[in-house]
CSV table of C-alpha atoms in Angstrom, one decimal:
chain,number,residue,atom,x,y,z
A,22,MET,CA,142.2,142.7,71.2
A,23,LYS,CA,145.8,141.6,70.5
A,24,LYS,CA,144.5,139.1,68.0
A,25,ILE,CA,142.5,141.8,66.2
A,26,PHE,CA,145.6,144.0,66.0
A,27,LEU,CA,147.7,141.2,64.6
A,28,PHE,CA,145.0,140.5,62.0
A,29,LEU,CA,145.1,144.2,61.1
A,30,ILE,CA,148.8,144.1,60.4
A,31,PHE,CA,148.4,140.8,58.5
A,32,PHE,CA,145.8,142.1,56.1
A,33,THR,CA,147.7,145.3,55.7
A,34,ILE,CA,150.7,143.4,54.3
A,35,VAL,CA,149.0,140.5,52.4
A,36,PHE,CA,146.0,142.3,51.0
A,37,ALA,CA,147.4,145.8,50.4
A,38,GLY,CA,146.3,147.4,47.2
A,39,CYS,CA,142.7,146.5,47.0
A,40,VAL,CA,140.7,149.0,45.0
A,41,ARG,CA,137.3,148.8,43.6
A,42,ASN,CA,134.7,151.2,42.2
A,43,SER,CA,132.0,152.1,44.8
A,44,SER,CA,129.1,151.6,42.3
A,45,LYS,CA,127.8,148.4,40.9
A,46,ASP,CA,129.8,146.6,38.3
A,47,GLU,CA,128.5,145.1,35.1
A,48,PHE,CA,127.2,142.0,37.1
A,49,GLY,CA,125.3,144.1,39.5
A,50,ILE,CA,127.8,143.7,42.3
A,51,PHE,CA,129.0,146.4,44.7
A,52,HIS,CA,132.7,146.6,45.8
A,53,ASP,CA,132.3,149.1,48.6
A,54,LEU,CA,130.5,148.1,51.8
A,55,GLU,CA,129.6,151.7,52.9
A,56,LYS,CA,127.9,152.3,49.5
A,57,THR,CA,126.2,148.9,49.7
A,58,ILE,CA,124.8,149.6,53.2
A,59,SER,CA,123.6,153.0,52.0
A,60,VAL,CA,121.7,151.5,49.1
A,61,ALA,CA,120.4,148.5,51.1
A,62,GLU,CA,118.9,150.6,53.9
A,63,LYS,CA,116.9,152.4,51.3
A,64,SER,CA,115.8,149.3,49.4
A,65,ASP,CA,115.4,147.3,52.6
A,66,LYS,CA,117.4,144.5,51.1
A,67,LYS,CA,119.8,142.3,53.1
A,68,ILE,CA,123.4,142.1,52.1
A,69,LEU,CA,125.7,139.3,51.0
A,70,LEU,CA,129.2,140.4,51.9
A,71,VAL,CA,131.6,138.2,50.0
A,72,PHE,CA,135.3,138.2,50.7
A,73,THR,CA,137.5,136.6,48.0
A,74,LYS,CA,141.1,136.4,47.0
A,75,LEU,CA,141.0,135.5,43.3
A,76,GLU,CA,144.8,135.0,42.9
A,77,SER,CA,144.4,132.0,45.1
A,78,GLY,CA,142.2,130.3,42.5
A,79,GLY,CA,140.1,127.3,43.6
A,80,PHE,CA,136.9,128.1,45.5
A,81,ASN,CA,137.5,131.8,45.1
A,82,GLU,CA,137.4,131.6,41.3
A,83,THR,CA,134.4,129.3,41.3
A,84,LEU,CA,132.4,131.5,43.6
A,85,VAL,CA,133.0,134.6,41.4
A,86,ASN,CA,133.0,133.1,37.9
A,87,GLN,CA,130.2,130.5,38.3
A,88,VAL,CA,128.0,132.2,40.9
A,89,LEU,CA,128.4,136.0,41.3
A,90,HIS,CA,128.9,136.5,37.6
A,91,ALA,CA,126.4,134.0,36.4
A,92,GLN,CA,123.5,135.3,34.2
A,93,ASP,CA,120.8,134.2,36.6
A,94,TYR,CA,122.5,135.4,39.8
A,95,GLN,CA,120.7,138.7,40.1
A,96,GLU,CA,117.4,137.1,39.1
A,97,LYS,CA,117.6,134.5,41.9
A,98,ILE,CA,119.5,136.5,44.5
A,99,GLY,CA,119.0,140.2,43.7
A,100,ALA,CA,115.4,140.5,44.8
A,101,GLU,CA,116.3,139.8,48.4
A,102,PHE,CA,120.0,140.7,48.6
A,103,GLU,CA,122.5,143.4,47.6
A,104,THR,CA,125.9,141.8,47.0
A,105,CYS,CA,129.2,143.3,47.9
A,106,GLN,CA,132.4,141.6,46.9
A,107,ILE,CA,135.7,142.6,48.4
A,108,ASP,CA,138.6,141.0,46.7
A,109,PHE,CA,142.2,141.1,48.0
A,110,SER,CA,144.2,139.9,45.0
A,111,LYS,CA,147.3,142.0,44.5
A,112,GLU,CA,146.8,142.2,40.8
A,113,ASP,CA,143.5,144.1,41.4
A,114,PHE,CA,145.6,147.1,42.5
A,115,SER,CA,145.0,149.7,39.7
A,116,PRO,CA,146.2,153.1,40.8
A,117,GLN,CA,145.6,154.4,37.2
A,118,LYS,CA,141.9,154.3,37.8
A,119,LYS,CA,141.9,156.6,40.8
A,120,SER,CA,143.8,159.4,42.4
A,121,ALA,CA,146.4,158.2,44.9
A,122,LYS,CA,144.3,159.7,47.7
A,123,LYS,CA,141.2,157.8,46.6
A,124,THR,CA,143.1,154.6,46.2
A,125,LYS,CA,144.5,154.8,49.7
A,126,ALA,CA,141.1,155.6,51.1
A,127,GLN,CA,139.4,152.7,49.4
A,128,THR,CA,142.2,150.3,50.4
A,129,GLU,CA,141.9,151.5,54.0
A,130,ARG,CA,138.1,151.0,54.1
A,131,ASP,CA,138.4,147.5,52.7
A,132,MET,CA,141.1,146.5,55.1
A,133,ASN,CA,139.1,147.9,58.0
A,134,THR,CA,136.0,146.0,56.8
A,135,THR,CA,138.0,142.8,56.8
A,136,VAL,CA,139.3,143.3,60.4
A,137,ILE,CA,135.9,144.5,61.8
A,138,TYR,CA,134.1,141.5,60.3
A,139,GLY,CA,136.9,139.1,61.4
A,140,VAL,CA,137.6,137.5,58.1
A,141,GLU,CA,140.6,135.2,58.1
A,142,THR,CA,140.3,132.9,55.1
A,143,PRO,CA,138.7,134.0,51.8
A,144,PRO,CA,136.4,133.0,50.4
A,145,THR,CA,133.9,133.9,53.2
A,146,VAL,CA,130.3,134.9,52.7
A,147,MET,CA,128.6,136.9,55.4
A,148,ILE,CA,124.8,137.6,55.5
A,149,LEU,CA,124.1,141.0,56.9
A,150,SER,CA,121.0,143.0,57.7
A,151,PRO,CA,120.5,146.2,55.6
A,152,GLN,CA,122.2,148.1,58.4
A,153,GLY,CA,125.3,145.8,58.2
A,154,TYR,CA,124.5,143.8,61.3
A,155,VAL,CA,125.9,140.2,61.0
A,156,ILE,CA,123.3,137.5,60.7
A,157,SER,CA,125.6,134.7,59.8
A,158,SER,CA,129.1,134.0,58.6
A,159,ILE,CA,129.7,131.1,56.2
A,160,THR,CA,133.2,129.8,55.5
A,161,TYR,CA,132.5,129.1,51.8
A,162,LEU,CA,131.3,125.7,50.9
A,163,SER,CA,132.0,124.5,47.4
A,164,CYS,CA,129.1,125.0,44.9
A,165,ILE,CA,129.2,125.2,41.1
A,166,ASN,CA,126.1,127.3,40.3
A,167,VAL,CA,123.7,129.9,41.7
A,168,GLN,CA,121.1,127.3,42.8
A,169,GLU,CA,123.6,125.5,45.0
A,170,PHE,CA,124.7,128.9,46.4
A,171,SER,CA,121.1,129.8,47.1
A,172,ASN,CA,120.6,126.5,48.9
A,173,ILE,CA,123.6,127.4,51.2
A,174,ILE,CA,122.0,130.8,52.0
A,175,GLU,CA,118.6,129.2,52.6
A,176,VAL,CA,120.1,127.0,55.4
A,177,GLU,CA,120.5,130.3,57.3
A,178,ARG,CA,116.8,131.2,56.9
A,179,GLU,CA,115.9,130.8,60.6
A,180,LYS,CA,118.7,133.2,61.6
A,181,ILE,CA,117.7,135.6,58.9
A,182,ASP,CA,114.1,135.7,60.1
A,183,ALA,CA,115.1,136.1,63.7
A,184,MET,CA,117.3,139.1,62.9
A,185,GLU,CA,114.6,140.7,60.8
A,186,LYS,CA,112.2,140.5,63.7
A,187,MET,CA,114.7,142.0,66.2
A,188,VAL,CA,115.6,144.8,63.8
A,189,ALA,CA,112.0,145.6,63.2
A,190,ALA,CA,111.3,145.7,66.9
A,191,VAL,CA,114.1,148.3,67.4
A,192,LYS,CA,112.7,150.4,64.6
A,193,ASN,CA,109.1,150.3,65.9
A,194,ALA,CA,109.7,150.8,69.6
A,195,GLU,CA,110.2,154.0,71.6
A,196,GLY,CA,111.6,154.9,74.9
A,197,ILE,CA,112.4,152.1,77.4
A,198,GLU,CA,110.9,149.5,75.0
A,199,LYS,CA,113.3,150.5,72.3
A,200,ILE,CA,116.2,150.2,74.7
A,201,SER,CA,115.0,146.7,75.6
A,202,ALA,CA,114.7,145.8,71.9
A,203,ILE,CA,118.3,147.0,71.3
A,204,ASP,CA,119.5,145.0,74.3
A,205,LEU,CA,117.8,141.9,72.9
A,206,LEU,CA,119.5,142.4,69.5
A,207,TYR,CA,122.8,143.0,71.2
A,208,GLU,CA,122.6,139.9,73.3
A,209,ASN,CA,121.7,137.8,70.3
A,210,THR,CA,124.6,139.1,68.3
A,211,HIS,CA,127.9,137.2,68.6
A,212,ALA,CA,130.5,139.2,70.6
A,213,ASN,CA,132.8,139.3,67.6
A,214,TYR,CA,130.2,141.3,65.6
A,215,ARG,CA,128.9,143.8,68.1
A,216,TYR,CA,131.1,146.6,66.8
A,217,GLN,CA,128.5,147.0,64.0
A,218,LEU,CA,125.9,147.8,66.6
A,219,ARG,CA,127.8,150.9,67.9
A,220,LYS,CA,125.1,153.4,66.8
A,221,LEU,CA,122.5,151.5,68.7
A,222,CYS,CA,124.7,151.2,71.8
A,223,ASP,CA,125.3,155.0,71.6
A,224,GLU,CA,121.5,155.5,71.3
A,225,VAL,CA,121.0,153.7,74.6
A,226,VAL,CA,123.5,156.0,76.4
A,227,ARG,CA,122.1,159.1,74.6
A,228,SER,CA,118.4,158.5,75.2
A,229,ASP,CA,118.5,157.1,78.8
A,230,LYS,CA,119.9,160.1,80.6
A,231,LYS,CA,118.7,158.9,84.0
A,232,ASN,CA,119.6,155.2,83.5
A,233,GLU,CA,116.0,154.2,83.9
A,234,SER,CA,116.8,151.0,82.1
A,235,GLY,CA,119.7,150.1,84.3
A,236,LEU,CA,121.7,149.4,81.1
A,237,VAL,CA,123.7,152.6,80.6
A,238,GLY,CA,126.8,151.2,82.3
A,239,LYS,CA,126.7,148.1,80.1
A,240,TYR,CA,126.5,150.3,76.9
A,241,LEU,CA,129.2,152.7,78.1
A,242,LEU,CA,131.4,149.6,78.3
A,243,ALA,CA,130.3,148.6,74.8
A,244,ARG,CA,131.2,152.1,73.6
A,245,ALA,CA,134.6,151.8,75.2
A,246,SER,CA,135.2,148.6,73.3
A,247,THR,CA,134.3,150.1,69.9
A,248,GLU,CA,136.4,153.2,70.7
A,249,ALA,CA,139.4,150.9,71.5
A,250,MET,CA,138.9,149.1,68.2
A,251,ASP,CA,138.9,152.5,66.5
A,252,CYS,CA,142.3,153.2,68.0
A,253,TYR,CA,143.7,149.9,66.6
A,254,LEU,CA,142.2,150.6,63.2
A,255,ALA,CA,143.8,154.1,63.3
A,256,ARG,CA,147.1,152.4,64.3
A,257,LYS,CA,147.1,154.2,67.6
A,258,PRO,CA,147.0,151.2,70.0
A,259,GLU,CA,148.7,153.2,72.8
A,260,LYS,CA,145.5,155.2,73.1
A,261,ALA,CA,143.2,152.2,73.4
A,262,ALA,CA,143.5,151.7,77.2
A,263,GLU,CA,142.3,155.3,77.8
A,264,CYS,CA,139.0,154.4,76.0
A,265,TYR,CA,138.1,152.3,79.1
A,266,ILE,CA,139.7,154.4,81.8
A,267,LYS,CA,137.7,157.5,80.9
A,268,TYR,CA,134.5,155.8,81.7
A,269,VAL,CA,135.5,154.7,85.2
A,270,ARG,CA,134.3,158.1,86.5
A,271,SER,CA,130.8,157.6,85.2
A,272,LYS,CA,128.1,157.3,87.9
A,273,PHE,CA,126.3,154.8,85.8
A,274,LEU,CA,128.9,152.1,86.1
A,275,SER,CA,128.7,149.5,88.8
A,276,VAL,CA,131.8,148.6,90.8
A,277,GLU,CA,132.1,145.4,88.7
A,278,GLU,CA,131.8,147.4,85.5
A,279,LYS,CA,134.5,149.8,86.7
A,280,GLN,CA,136.7,146.8,87.5
A,281,ARG,CA,136.2,145.5,84.1
A,282,CYS,CA,137.4,148.8,82.7
A,283,TYR,CA,140.6,148.6,84.7
A,284,TYR,CA,141.1,145.0,83.7
A,285,ALA,CA,140.7,145.8,80.0
A,286,ALA,CA,143.1,148.7,80.3
A,287,ALA,CA,145.7,146.4,82.0
A,288,TYR,CA,145.2,143.7,79.3
A,289,ILE,CA,145.5,146.2,76.4
A,290,THR,CA,148.6,147.8,77.9
A,291,GLY,CA,150.1,144.4,78.3
A,292,ASN,CA,150.2,144.1,74.5
A,293,GLU,CA,152.6,147.1,74.2
A,294,ARG,CA,156.3,146.6,74.0
A,295,PRO,CA,157.6,145.5,77.4
A,296,SER,CA,159.2,148.2,79.5
A,297,VAL,CA,159.4,149.5,83.0
A,298,THR,CA,156.8,152.2,82.2
A,299,VAL,CA,154.4,149.7,80.7
A,300,SER,CA,154.7,147.4,83.7
A,301,GLU,CA,154.1,150.3,86.1
A,302,LYS,CA,151.0,151.2,84.1
A,303,ILE,CA,149.7,147.7,84.3
A,304,LEU,CA,150.3,147.5,88.0
A,305,GLY,CA,148.5,150.8,88.5
A,306,TYR,CA,145.4,149.6,86.7
A,307,LEU,CA,145.3,146.3,88.6
A,308,ASP,CA,145.8,148.2,91.9
A,309,SER,CA,142.9,150.5,91.1
A,310,LEU,CA,140.8,147.5,90.3
A,311,VAL,CA,141.5,145.8,93.6
A,312,LYS,CA,140.9,149.0,95.6
A,313,LEU,CA,137.3,149.2,94.3
A,314,ASP,CA,136.5,145.8,95.9
A,315,SER,CA,139.1,143.2,96.8
A,316,GLU,CA,136.7,140.4,97.3
A,317,THR,CA,135.3,140.1,93.7
A,318,PRO,CA,136.5,137.2,91.4
A,319,LEU,CA,138.0,139.8,89.1
A,320,ALA,CA,139.9,141.3,92.0
A,321,LYS,CA,141.3,137.9,92.9
A,322,GLN,CA,142.5,137.5,89.4
A,323,ALA,CA,144.0,141.0,89.3
A,324,GLN,CA,145.9,140.3,92.5
A,325,PHE,CA,147.4,137.1,91.0
A,326,LEU,CA,148.4,139.0,87.8
A,327,ALA,CA,149.8,141.9,89.9
A,328,GLU,CA,152.2,139.6,91.7
A,329,ARG,CA,153.4,138.2,88.5
A,330,GLN,CA,153.8,141.6,86.9
A,331,GLN,CA,155.7,142.9,90.0
A,332,LYS,CA,158.3,140.2,89.5
A,333,ILE,CA,158.6,141.2,85.8
A,334,LEU,CA,159.0,144.8,86.8
A,335,GLU,CA,161.8,144.0,89.2
A,336,ARG,CA,163.7,142.1,86.5
A,337,GLN,CA,163.1,145.0,84.1
A,338,LYS,CA,164.5,147.5,86.6
A,339,GLU,CA,167.5,145.4,87.2
A,340,ALA,CA,168.2,145.1,83.5
A,341,GLU,CA,167.7,148.8,83.1
A,342,ALA,CA,170.1,149.6,85.9
A,343,GLN,CA,172.7,147.3,84.4
A,344,ASN,CA,172.4,148.9,81.0
A,345,ASN,CA,172.8,152.3,82.4
A,346,GLU,CA,175.9,151.2,84.4
A,347,GLU,CA,177.4,149.7,81.2
A,348,ALA,CA,176.6,152.9,79.2
A,349,GLN,CA,178.5,155.0,81.8
A,350,GLN,CA,181.6,152.9,81.6
């Protein structure tokens, strides 16, 4: 989670000022993912989400000028895919085209999209389902025309077909069978991209009131993870730990799942600025974890971490007392 937050700060600084129109441009390319998903779900087309930084030149320029803007791009790609390009070049900032409020909103959406999809180095091409679920992520390979680009996409055909079957199974199933289909899709989605499945995770919790599937605890934890991410995206990291703690009271969580909640809360709190208060919070979470069952592997790890954190707390208290003494002199 700390890594995600650092990426958020990084992209805020480096990529600030990205603004694009939400409709298609003259080349048939979208520049707003929310709009792209809305259209793709209706047309049942998959999505190519393309992250670029044109001011860096090189592969970024080649991908845009010789592929996305080529005359035959829509002819060869458009029948199967909607394309959304998000560019982070500083010169693309054009406040004259929109109100300041709209500019800020668009910039925020693009920045959040970058963080959620875990993009570090443009150009990156991501293949998504019409709903925005990640099928594959491609760190861009050099190609000079649409056909070579199409060949790169075709290498991922097996993954594309597998995702289509799983999404179709979710759509066509009902009841417990649908929950099983969602779980299969969830398990076959890389952990870094499960945020995009949040609506399906919520559907499991909402539809299985009696936990007949035995999976409600699992998806409450998934919900906690997405809610914690939302806190980071909203720049409220201090609230992220509570996203896990509030689910500890759920009767659907096993002891192990409750321990994982406390462990996540302790880990997240550890990313805050060190202080006596922070250390005491961490120790409280770890202590609660161990009290649930002191014999689990996670409890053993928590005990080790608690011993180390206790030493840190003692040093912090000593430093705090010394500072107070010096302030009174």
